[in-house]
Amino acid sequence: MDSTLQALADPRRRAIVELLQQRERPVRELVEALPIAQSGVSRHLRILREAGLVRSRAQGQQRIYELRPEPFDELAGWLQRVRERWNERLDNLERELKRRQQASNSREDDK
Amino acid sequence: MNEQEVIERVFGAPIDLVWELWTTAEGIATWFGPKGFTVKVDAIDLRVGGSFVYTMTKDASESEGPSSFSVESTFTVVERPHRLVYESPWRTEMMSTDVTLSETAEGVKLVLIIGATKPGMTGGAAKGWHSSLDRLAETFASRA
């Protein structure tokens, strides 16, 4: 999870990931699609590979890159848990707001 | 693009009361703990750069006694009664909690944005980071 977030913290690597989300691609295509020099693309791909976000295979003369689903599933699961926890808190907040308003209304009534 | 990350609610209550429940030790203690947890606010210095420290205690169960941990956050935006942002250390990153309150015909609208962020990343940069995470998570969630 930490390595996933660190790898995704760079906008150029996020751009690579977004391109690979559409489909697997050879390095050449990534270089053409991005405003980054080939050496930069290679460096970012290496960082993404080391973080376990992408994997590659040789196809003839080309190297094809694709995403590995596991770290992204983990990320989606984490976001889901964060949402659930906050939804629960906000349910509590809503209850407390109602309780306080009812309490202040009944104080008004007593006057 | 970041529906998944953003949580919205509308409360039928005065904005000052919603703000009070978000920004006072006594108010926070009434709702911040998820089920099975008790929250105590140890410090809340409501100004930019001020700290917000709370201790969350897991209620004792049959199998184990109570256990607790503290979270120390720093406020980065405090604009009473409309906006509150604080950052908390989380693993090797920071987690930002961004609250916006606005008065609408239906009541007080709360927009909450939660996300991992890099230390000191605010505004547009943080937004980009949030929405990227969302898109990624969304794509993979819908595919799963």
mmCIF file of C-alpha atoms in Angstrom, chain A residues 36-109:
data_model
loop_
_atom_site.group_PDB
_atom_site.id
_atom_site.type_symbol
_atom_site.label_atom_id
_atom_site.label_comp_id
_atom_site.label_asym_id
_atom_site.label_seq_id
_atom_site.Cartn_x
_atom_site.Cartn_y
_atom_site.Cartn_z
ATOM 1 C CA ILE A 36 8.571 12.572 -21.549
ATOM 2 C CA ALA A 37 11.842 11.406 -23.082
ATOM 3 C CA GLN A 38 12.307 7.678 -23.607
ATOM 4 C CA SER A 39 14.822 7.499 -20.776
ATOM 5 C CA GLY A 40 12.279 9.099 -18.454
ATOM 6 C CA VAL A 41 9.572 6.660 -19.469
ATOM 7 C CA SER A 42 11.958 3.768 -18.852
ATOM 8 C CA ARG A 43 12.878 5.112 -15.446
ATOM 9 C CA HIS A 44 9.229 5.559 -14.409
ATOM 10 C CA LEU A 45 8.359 2.099 -15.713
ATOM 11 C CA ARG A 46 11.148 0.651 -13.619
ATOM 12 C CA ILE A 47 9.811 2.399 -10.492
ATOM 13 C CA LEU A 48 6.285 1.176 -11.273
ATOM 14 C CA ARG A 49 7.601 -2.353 -11.819
ATOM 15 C CA GLU A 50 9.560 -2.328 -8.570
ATOM 16 C CA ALA A 51 6.442 -1.194 -6.724
ATOM 17 C CA GLY A 52 4.552 -4.108 -8.256
ATOM 18 C CA LEU A 53 2.145 -1.935 -10.241
ATOM 19 C CA VAL A 54 3.142 -3.101 -13.716
ATOM 20 C CA ARG A 55 4.663 -6.160 -15.302
ATOM 21 C CA SER A 56 6.204 -6.641 -18.723
ATOM 22 C CA ARG A 57 6.837 -9.346 -21.246
ATOM 23 C CA ALA A 58 8.861 -9.544 -24.435
ATOM 24 C CA GLN A 59 6.986 -9.790 -27.714
ATOM 25 C CA GLY A 60 9.373 -10.043 -30.615
ATOM 26 C CA GLN A 61 11.570 -6.963 -30.445
ATOM 27 C CA GLN A 62 9.136 -5.119 -28.187
ATOM 28 C CA ARG A 63 8.532 -5.020 -24.489
ATOM 29 C CA ILE A 64 4.833 -4.913 -23.612
ATOM 30 C CA TYR A 65 3.711 -3.396 -20.314
ATOM 31 C CA GLU A 66 0.477 -4.070 -18.467
ATOM 32 C CA LEU A 67 -0.920 -3.266 -15.019
ATOM 33 C CA ARG A 68 -0.977 -5.797 -12.216
ATOM 34 C CA PRO A 69 -4.449 -5.679 -10.638
ATOM 35 C CA GLU A 70 -3.499 -6.609 -7.054
ATOM 36 C CA PRO A 71 -2.182 -3.263 -5.750
ATOM 37 C CA PHE A 72 -5.114 -1.420 -7.312
ATOM 38 C CA ASP A 73 -7.600 -3.798 -5.753
ATOM 39 C CA GLU A 74 -5.900 -3.175 -2.428
ATOM 40 C CA LEU A 75 -6.177 0.571 -2.956
ATOM 41 C CA ALA A 76 -9.860 0.302 -3.897
ATOM 42 C CA GLY A 77 -10.467 -1.794 -0.766
ATOM 43 C CA TRP A 78 -8.750 0.798 1.396
ATOM 44 C CA LEU A 79 -10.817 3.646 -0.073
ATOM 45 C CA GLN A 80 -13.937 1.569 0.511
ATOM 46 C CA ARG A 81 -13.059 1.090 4.192
ATOM 47 C CA VAL A 82 -12.369 4.805 4.596
ATOM 48 C CA ARG A 83 -15.774 5.591 3.101
ATOM 49 C CA GLU A 84 -17.557 3.104 5.327
ATOM 50 C CA ARG A 85 -15.946 4.491 8.468
ATOM 51 C CA TRP A 86 -16.848 8.060 7.549
ATOM 52 C CA ASN A 87 -20.398 7.164 6.618
ATOM 53 C CA GLU A 88 -20.799 5.609 10.036
ATOM 54 C CA ARG A 89 -19.379 8.713 11.721
ATOM 55 C CA LEU A 90 -21.668 10.986 9.755
ATOM 56 C CA ASP A 91 -24.672 8.859 10.758
ATOM 57 C CA ASN A 92 -23.611 9.464 14.367
ATOM 58 C CA LEU A 93 -23.216 13.185 13.668
ATOM 59 C CA GLU A 94 -26.695 13.353 12.172
ATOM 60 C CA ARG A 95 -28.171 11.661 15.251
ATOM 61 C CA GLU A 96 -26.344 14.029 17.586
ATOM 62 C CA LEU A 97 -27.517 17.102 15.645
ATOM 63 C CA LYS A 98 -31.119 15.901 15.887
ATOM 64 C CA ARG A 99 -30.746 15.166 19.583
ATOM 65 C CA ARG A 100 -29.394 18.638 20.322
ATOM 66 C CA GLN A 101 -32.044 20.390 18.310
ATOM 67 C CA GLN A 102 -34.794 18.422 20.027
ATOM 68 C CA ALA A 103 -33.235 19.256 23.396
ATOM 69 C CA SER A 104 -33.107 22.962 22.574
ATOM 70 C CA ASN A 105 -36.676 22.891 21.178
ATOM 71 C CA SER A 106 -38.019 21.337 24.342
ATOM 72 C CA ARG A 107 -36.163 23.949 26.402
ATOM 73 C CA GLU A 108 -37.922 26.612 24.291
ATOM 74 C CA ASP A 109 -41.253 24.925 25.000
#
